[in-house]
Amino acid sequence: MKTYCILLIVYFNIFSVNGYAQQSPYTSKDLGLENSILTPLGALRSGNKDNTIPPWTGGVKQLPHGYQPGDRHPYPFQKDAPLFIISHENYQQYANKLTAGEIALIKNYPDSYKMSVYPTHRTASYPKWVYEAAVENANKAKLVEWGNGIINVRITCPFPIPENGLQAIWNHLIFFKNVSSKRISVQAAPTKLGKYTLMKVKETAFVPFAQKYHAINNNYESNIYGYFLQIIQTPAKIAGNGLLVYEYLNQVINPRKAWLYSPGRRRVIRSPNAAYDYPGTASDGLRTIDDWNIFNGATDRYSWKLLGKKEIYIPYNCYTLHSDTLAYKDILTRYHINQKYVRYELHRVWVVEATLKENKHHIYMFRRFYLDEDSWVCLAAEMYDDQGKIWRVSLAHLINYYEVPLMFSTANVFHDLAARRYLATNLDNEEKVSDFLILFNRKHFTPGALIRNTGGR
Amino acid sequence: MPIELTLKRKLILISLFLGVFPVIFLGGLFINTFNTFSKKNISKSYIKLGEEAQKNIQSGIKSDIEMIQPILLRSEKMLESFANSPVIPLLFSSRDSICKASFSEAREIVKGLIKTCNIQFNMINDKLRLGIYTAEYIFQSKGRVYLSTNRFTQWRCKNQYTNKTVHLNLPNFYVGSDIIKKIYSYNEQFSLIVDDVQEMTGINCSLFQKMNSQGDLLRIATNVRLNDGKRGIETYIPAMMPNKSPNPVIVSLLENGTFEGISTEVNEPYISRYQSIYNDSGYMIGAFFIGIPAKAPLLIDTIKKSKLSSYGHAFVIDTKGQYVIHPDEEKTGHCLLSDTDPELFQTILNQPMETNEIPIYINKDYTQFFACQRFKQRNWIICVTGDLTEIIETEYNKTLKLLKNEMMNLYNSSTITVKGQSLHMISQLRFIDQEGAVVVTLNEGHFIEKTKNDAEHKWINQHIDLNENNYLISSVINLNDKEIIRLSTPVYFNESLQGIVVLNVNWDMIRTILNTHVYGSSGYTFIIDTDGIIVSHPEVKRIDNKCILDRSFGPLADIAREDIISGKTGHKSYHFENKERYVYFTPINAMNNQFFMVITGLVDEFMAIPNQMKADAEIEYKGVLQMVIISLFFWIIASLTIGYFFSRSINNPVEKLVLFAHKVSTGDLSYTLKSKNKDELGFLLTAINQMVLSYRTIVGEVISNASKLKVSSIDLVTTASDLSSVFKQMTEQSSNVTHTSKEMSEAISNISLKIDDMNNYINEILKSTESMSINTNTVTSSIEQMSESMHEIGQYARKNNELTMKSVEMSYNTGDTMALLAKAANDIGSVVEVIKRLSYKTNLIAINASIEASSAGEAGMGFAVVSKAIQSFAEQSNKAAENIASHITNVQQIVSKTIQEITDTSTIIRDIHSSSEHISSLVKGQITVADQIVSSASDVNHEAKTMKQSINDLSNTSNTISKNASSIAKGAEGVTNNIEHLSKSSSFSFERIQQVNRSAIELDDYSGNLKELVSRFKTEK
């Protein structure tokens, strides 16, 4: 069985090799804030030959008219009309610019899964000091412990010009997420029949690594990457369950620390399991812990491979999906979220493949990730089961949070093709918009704080 | 003519006046007074004694009444207390009240069992709560529960009730990262979560997966086991029960998410808790179960063992009335209906859930009762049942036992001691019920179970009209050879006659008490009743039916009719059969006053003692009078006789004295006066007589002693000269001894010196012998020298031997001489004794002479001078004799000491002699040996050694001899000194004896003078 799986993977690699750009010939000298070949984060500043991808001009540089920080982010491309729609009827025509997951979704839900493709806007932008740090990292950052840890890095992506899959996925793992953030979002796992229960989750994060004057992590004291706290607020049956995670840069020295709180037990307990394929919080078993943010956590169970860059149609600038004019019931349709509100654009992405190592366990045998060229955010991923079948498809829907600015997903959707169900997370249409201007400190992320936040003892 | 009154006549007249006339006068007076006094006293005493006899009778009857009356009163009280006993009503109390106690006991048992069940159930609940907590903890620590979206397991699901099987493909059940796998084996494989819970709490746990939308729950992991010991997985709880009713567990889980109660797990009932398991979306995807087998052996055992005294037990039925727990195992599973009537069964089943007071249900026949309470947690009805027939019977017996105890107590408390014998006042106690049946009889301390006497039921009628506190008293009845009085009283309960109690008083006891008093020989106390019939008499029995009112009793019948029966107290005398009789009577205040106590008796018998006393007094009086008159005559005669003899006794001695005085005055001392009188006159005669006698004796003794003294003094002179010559001889002999002992001392000193020499020689020999062993060449010459020396030694030794022989002989001689000396000293001692006696006698004579001389007045003056001289002489001679005696004693002591020392010396000399003989023989041996050495030179070495040894011995011996010799020499010197001392002492004694000699000669002269002086007196006729 395993041999069969590997063969399949190899086949996929060969099949898709034509679509990938060659290994990057650039060096860190090519990185620059202005007038360089590469953007500070290592993307090609220029557009593509067909001009379907424009050159990067710094992304969103100015706040839209009338927007005040704390407001819901307005849709900046009102005038754009869909260029075309990819559906079950025509998907093969675009097959080389679609991910395997997208194809699987179209195939599984031929009647409803239709991708509206809009003109591409390279909106990704970050503060200047983030770019500077990225350029700095490019010369210094170094993987240690067989890729399980990283040193000499600060604020954001360590390897703007990645040499391998591990370096690429590390760029995703620690892309700039701002120092503090608070998000009250809703997730739902509609059944095959489309019934669902809304689960409201409060997520807060404090990432000291992203602090402006953060020194490079050349010692163990500065090993901490960030603190993440999830608390379920509804439904009542599971409300009050909480998860606190301490994430480290070098996970061999400091493995992830996780604490669970359950109102039934009324105790905070350490949970060494809250990693890898442990079921994600309130996910109905439709995602694993390391599916959060498409991929997070330790990389040690997989062998990583960087395939190179590829142009694909991918959800991007999904401001419509972000809009507070939408209700959850509009979005949460059967099998997948309502595609009417999803904006697809053509973007260059880095394709990274992860194959489960021998003697390691995970419910996903093989994973493929699509990382945004401009932000290193993973936009899409496909997960294969031990049969070698594509099982789950994850999609992130990015927007630029102007107030920082930074790129972050307004909705992550995890499709389970076997169950014909999906889990939609990060939806905040009926909630307050995510707050990146909030300021946290470590005190907000202690086990005691977990108790305080959940109302426990 | 004047009457010449001699001393004799005067004395006779005096005695007549003083002796005869007073006696006659006083005697007459006394006789008159005594006669009057005696007669008066005798008659007074007689009257008083008669009164006392009557009083005695009355007090006797009083004491009898005091004994009998309380007994009768006590009998009445006992009857009353028995009739009012609280136990009797208990016998008649209603069934309900008897059963009340049993009902409350049954209620208490039910309450207790409910409490026990509650405690047990609460303990299970606590355990289950712990189990639930543990399970939740484990679930949450494992992680989210979810169903796989792409992995499925094939399950063969068996309905746990119908065993119907369905095949289903269910998504894999995940808890966190762990999948719940099919695990059948209980012992070999560990099943996640469920076994964790069991390990931590000991409680069974199961994990269910929802099979379908109906909610059928499939056991996917469990430690509840099938009959074959495997885990009971792949069995499911159907949402619909086989009887098409919804399964309460599933209903509750779907609706409330939990279930608490009793459920069937696989095939056994469990006290369970279920809790639904939801996925993150809130959909129920399964459930888990925590449970403990409902069967609680200890609880069941407790219920089974719960007993209601001996006539009931506890049991448990379910809501359908089927026995769940019953002491009789076989009944379990059967219906209660089979043991009770249907109505009661329904009532029990339909009884309310919660009641404060546990209800009691009684069946129609009033034979059975139930106390029941629901225990809803287990759907039980806990019951206690009891057999009422048995209860009533038991309670009745208990009460009867109490009644019997009370009767026995009454009986025991009725003991009275009469004449040291314990008697029971009650002879019989009975309780007879309203129908005349005897319930219980206590006869003489023994219960009689049933008496077949129909007479009793007639008694009931007699008591019907009687009030509660009244009672009937029979007359004295003879029953089975015993006399009794029967008392009976009715017993009322709830104002209806329930029976009577009967008490028989032991009348024989009254007779025994009455027997204690007998007055005279035929005076008895007896009791009569109102009909005059004698009911108690020591000699008459009730059965004789003697009536005192009968004419045969004479005047007593009249007295009885008029006084006794009418309840008077008093006494009367009457004559009957020619004898005076006495009667005393009084009523007894008990038993409705129907008895009277009477004493009758002959007056003569009562008055026997006073009469006797009167007669005795009169006889005594006459005797005394006679005695007085006789003694008066005697006294008159006696006084006359005494007067005559008295005058004579005074007159005669006076005449004798006058005659004697005449003779003495003539100087004749040869007559004497004799008198036997012991009065002053007699003493006067005796004194005068004694005086003349003394003169006569003294003068005679002085004469004879003077002649004796002369003879003694001549003897003394002779003895003193003998003593002097003996001492002279002794002095000579002792100087001889001194000389000899000096010689002996010198000789011994010589021996000592020679022995020293010999010692030196021996030492030299020793040295020579030693040198001999070094140089053998000089041996021969040395031995020759030695031989010579030895010859010399031999000569010395022989000489020594001779000397000692001589000293031995001398010492023997000395001993003999000393013995002679000792004898002579003793002789001197005896001489001294003679002198001492002589001087003592002389002294005595001198004292007597001086007394006599002084009594003789002037005639004795010259004699007094002589007697004084004799006295001083006697004192001097006594002193001299004492001096001699002390010197002689000294001499005796010294002589005996000397003899002892000489004896010692001769012993030592004999020792020396034997030692020197030994030396001589040794020396002889040495010479022989030396000769042998000379003749046998080849044996020199060997012999030299022997010789050395011998010489050593010799040296030691000669040393010893030397020491002995020197000590002998010292001893000899001591002897010499002692003998010298003796010699000196004997020469001193000699001088003293010479002095004695001189004194004796002087004494001789004095005695010659004395003889001449006393020869003038005449002392013999």
PDB file of N, CA, C and O in Angstrom, chain A residues 110-128:
ATOM      1  N   PRO A 110     -19.494  18.860  -8.663  1.00  0.00           N
ATOM      2  CA  PRO A 110     -19.526  19.473 -10.015  1.00  0.00           C
ATOM      3  C   PRO A 110     -20.643  20.513 -10.165  1.00  0.00           C
ATOM      4  O   PRO A 110     -20.489  21.471 -10.900  1.00  0.00           O
ATOM      5  N   ASP A 111     -21.688  20.316  -9.374  1.00  0.00           N
ATOM      6  CA  ASP A 111     -22.811  21.230  -9.562  1.00  0.00           C
ATOM      7  C   ASP A 111     -22.605  22.577  -8.882  1.00  0.00           C
ATOM      8  O   ASP A 111     -23.130  23.582  -9.336  1.00  0.00           O
ATOM      9  N   SER A 112     -21.850  22.538  -7.850  1.00  0.00           N
ATOM     10  CA  SER A 112     -21.799  23.776  -7.064  1.00  0.00           C
ATOM     11  C   SER A 112     -20.420  24.427  -7.025  1.00  0.00           C
ATOM     12  O   SER A 112     -20.310  25.625  -6.799  1.00  0.00           O
ATOM     13  N   TYR A 113     -19.403  23.643  -7.202  1.00  0.00           N
ATOM     14  CA  TYR A 113     -18.076  24.230  -7.045  1.00  0.00           C
ATOM     15  C   TYR A 113     -17.638  24.928  -8.338  1.00  0.00           C
ATOM     16  O   TYR A 113     -17.186  24.311  -9.284  1.00  0.00           O
ATOM     17  N   LYS A 114     -17.811  26.225  -8.322  1.00  0.00           N
ATOM     18  CA  LYS A 114     -17.470  27.012  -9.512  1.00  0.00           C
ATOM     19  C   LYS A 114     -16.608  28.171  -9.081  1.00  0.00           C
ATOM     20  O   LYS A 114     -16.982  28.911  -8.168  1.00  0.00           O
ATOM     21  N   MET A 115     -15.437  28.329  -9.755  1.00  0.00           N
ATOM     22  CA  MET A 115     -14.461  29.325  -9.335  1.00  0.00           C
ATOM     23  C   MET A 115     -14.550  30.551 -10.248  1.00  0.00           C
ATOM     24  O   MET A 115     -14.321  30.449 -11.459  1.00  0.00           O
ATOM     25  N   SER A 116     -14.857  31.693  -9.605  1.00  0.00           N
ATOM     26  CA  SER A 116     -14.888  32.923 -10.393  1.00  0.00           C
ATOM     27  C   SER A 116     -13.504  33.554 -10.342  1.00  0.00           C
ATOM     28  O   SER A 116     -13.007  33.898  -9.276  1.00  0.00           O
ATOM     29  N   VAL A 117     -12.906  33.736 -11.513  1.00  0.00           N
ATOM     30  CA  VAL A 117     -11.530  34.235 -11.569  1.00  0.00           C
ATOM     31  C   VAL A 117     -11.567  35.722 -11.886  1.00  0.00           C
ATOM     32  O   VAL A 117     -12.245  36.157 -12.816  1.00  0.00           O
ATOM     33  N   TYR A 118     -10.840  36.471 -11.015  1.00  0.00           N
ATOM     34  CA  TYR A 118     -10.796  37.929 -11.170  1.00  0.00           C
ATOM     35  C   TYR A 118      -9.384  38.351 -11.523  1.00  0.00           C
ATOM     36  O   TYR A 118      -8.433  37.563 -11.377  1.00  0.00           O
ATOM     37  N   PRO A 119      -9.253  39.624 -11.988  1.00  0.00           N
ATOM     38  CA  PRO A 119      -7.898  40.112 -12.295  1.00  0.00           C
ATOM     39  C   PRO A 119      -7.031  40.055 -11.033  1.00  0.00           C
ATOM     40  O   PRO A 119      -7.530  40.262  -9.923  1.00  0.00           O
ATOM     41  N   THR A 120      -5.768  39.814 -11.254  1.00  0.00           N
ATOM     42  CA  THR A 120      -4.850  39.647 -10.124  1.00  0.00           C
ATOM     43  C   THR A 120      -4.412  40.997  -9.579  1.00  0.00           C
ATOM     44  O   THR A 120      -4.058  41.892 -10.335  1.00  0.00           O
ATOM     45  N   HIS A 121      -4.454  41.136  -8.240  1.00  0.00           N
ATOM     46  CA  HIS A 121      -3.891  42.323  -7.576  1.00  0.00           C
ATOM     47  C   HIS A 121      -2.916  41.826  -6.537  1.00  0.00           C
ATOM     48  O   HIS A 121      -3.285  41.051  -5.671  1.00  0.00           O
ATOM     49  N   ARG A 122      -1.658  42.307  -6.735  1.00  0.00           N
ATOM     50  CA  ARG A 122      -0.649  41.865  -5.745  1.00  0.00           C
ATOM     51  C   ARG A 122      -0.706  42.839  -4.566  1.00  0.00           C
ATOM     52  O   ARG A 122       0.041  43.795  -4.490  1.00  0.00           O
ATOM     53  N   THR A 123      -1.615  42.586  -3.694  1.00  0.00           N
ATOM     54  CA  THR A 123      -1.904  43.539  -2.602  1.00  0.00           C
ATOM     55  C   THR A 123      -1.022  43.341  -1.368  1.00  0.00           C
ATOM     56  O   THR A 123      -1.092  44.136  -0.435  1.00  0.00           O
ATOM     57  N   ALA A 124      -0.224  42.310  -1.429  1.00  0.00           N
ATOM     58  CA  ALA A 124       0.546  42.001  -0.206  1.00  0.00           C
ATOM     59  C   ALA A 124       1.482  43.138   0.152  1.00  0.00           C
ATOM     60  O   ALA A 124       2.266  43.582  -0.681  1.00  0.00           O
ATOM     61  N   SER A 125       1.372  43.597   1.393  1.00  0.00           N
ATOM     62  CA  SER A 125       2.282  44.639   1.861  1.00  0.00           C
ATOM     63  C   SER A 125       2.532  44.469   3.354  1.00  0.00           C
ATOM     64  O   SER A 125       1.704  43.911   4.087  1.00  0.00           O
ATOM     65  N   TYR A 126       3.712  44.940   3.772  1.00  0.00           N
ATOM     66  CA  TYR A 126       4.098  44.840   5.181  1.00  0.00           C
ATOM     67  C   TYR A 126       4.788  46.124   5.581  1.00  0.00           C
ATOM     68  O   TYR A 126       5.264  46.864   4.731  1.00  0.00           O
ATOM     69  N   PRO A 127       4.909  46.384   6.821  1.00  0.00           N
ATOM     70  CA  PRO A 127       5.672  47.568   7.231  1.00  0.00           C
ATOM     71  C   PRO A 127       7.117  47.457   6.749  1.00  0.00           C
ATOM     72  O   PRO A 127       7.621  46.345   6.560  1.00  0.00           O
ATOM     73  N   LYS A 128       7.742  48.571   6.661  1.00  0.00           N
ATOM     74  CA  LYS A 128       9.082  48.632   6.091  1.00  0.00           C
ATOM     75  C   LYS A 128      10.083  47.841   6.938  1.00  0.00           C
ATOM     76  O   LYS A 128      10.942  47.144   6.436  1.00  0.00           O
TER      77      LYS A 128
END
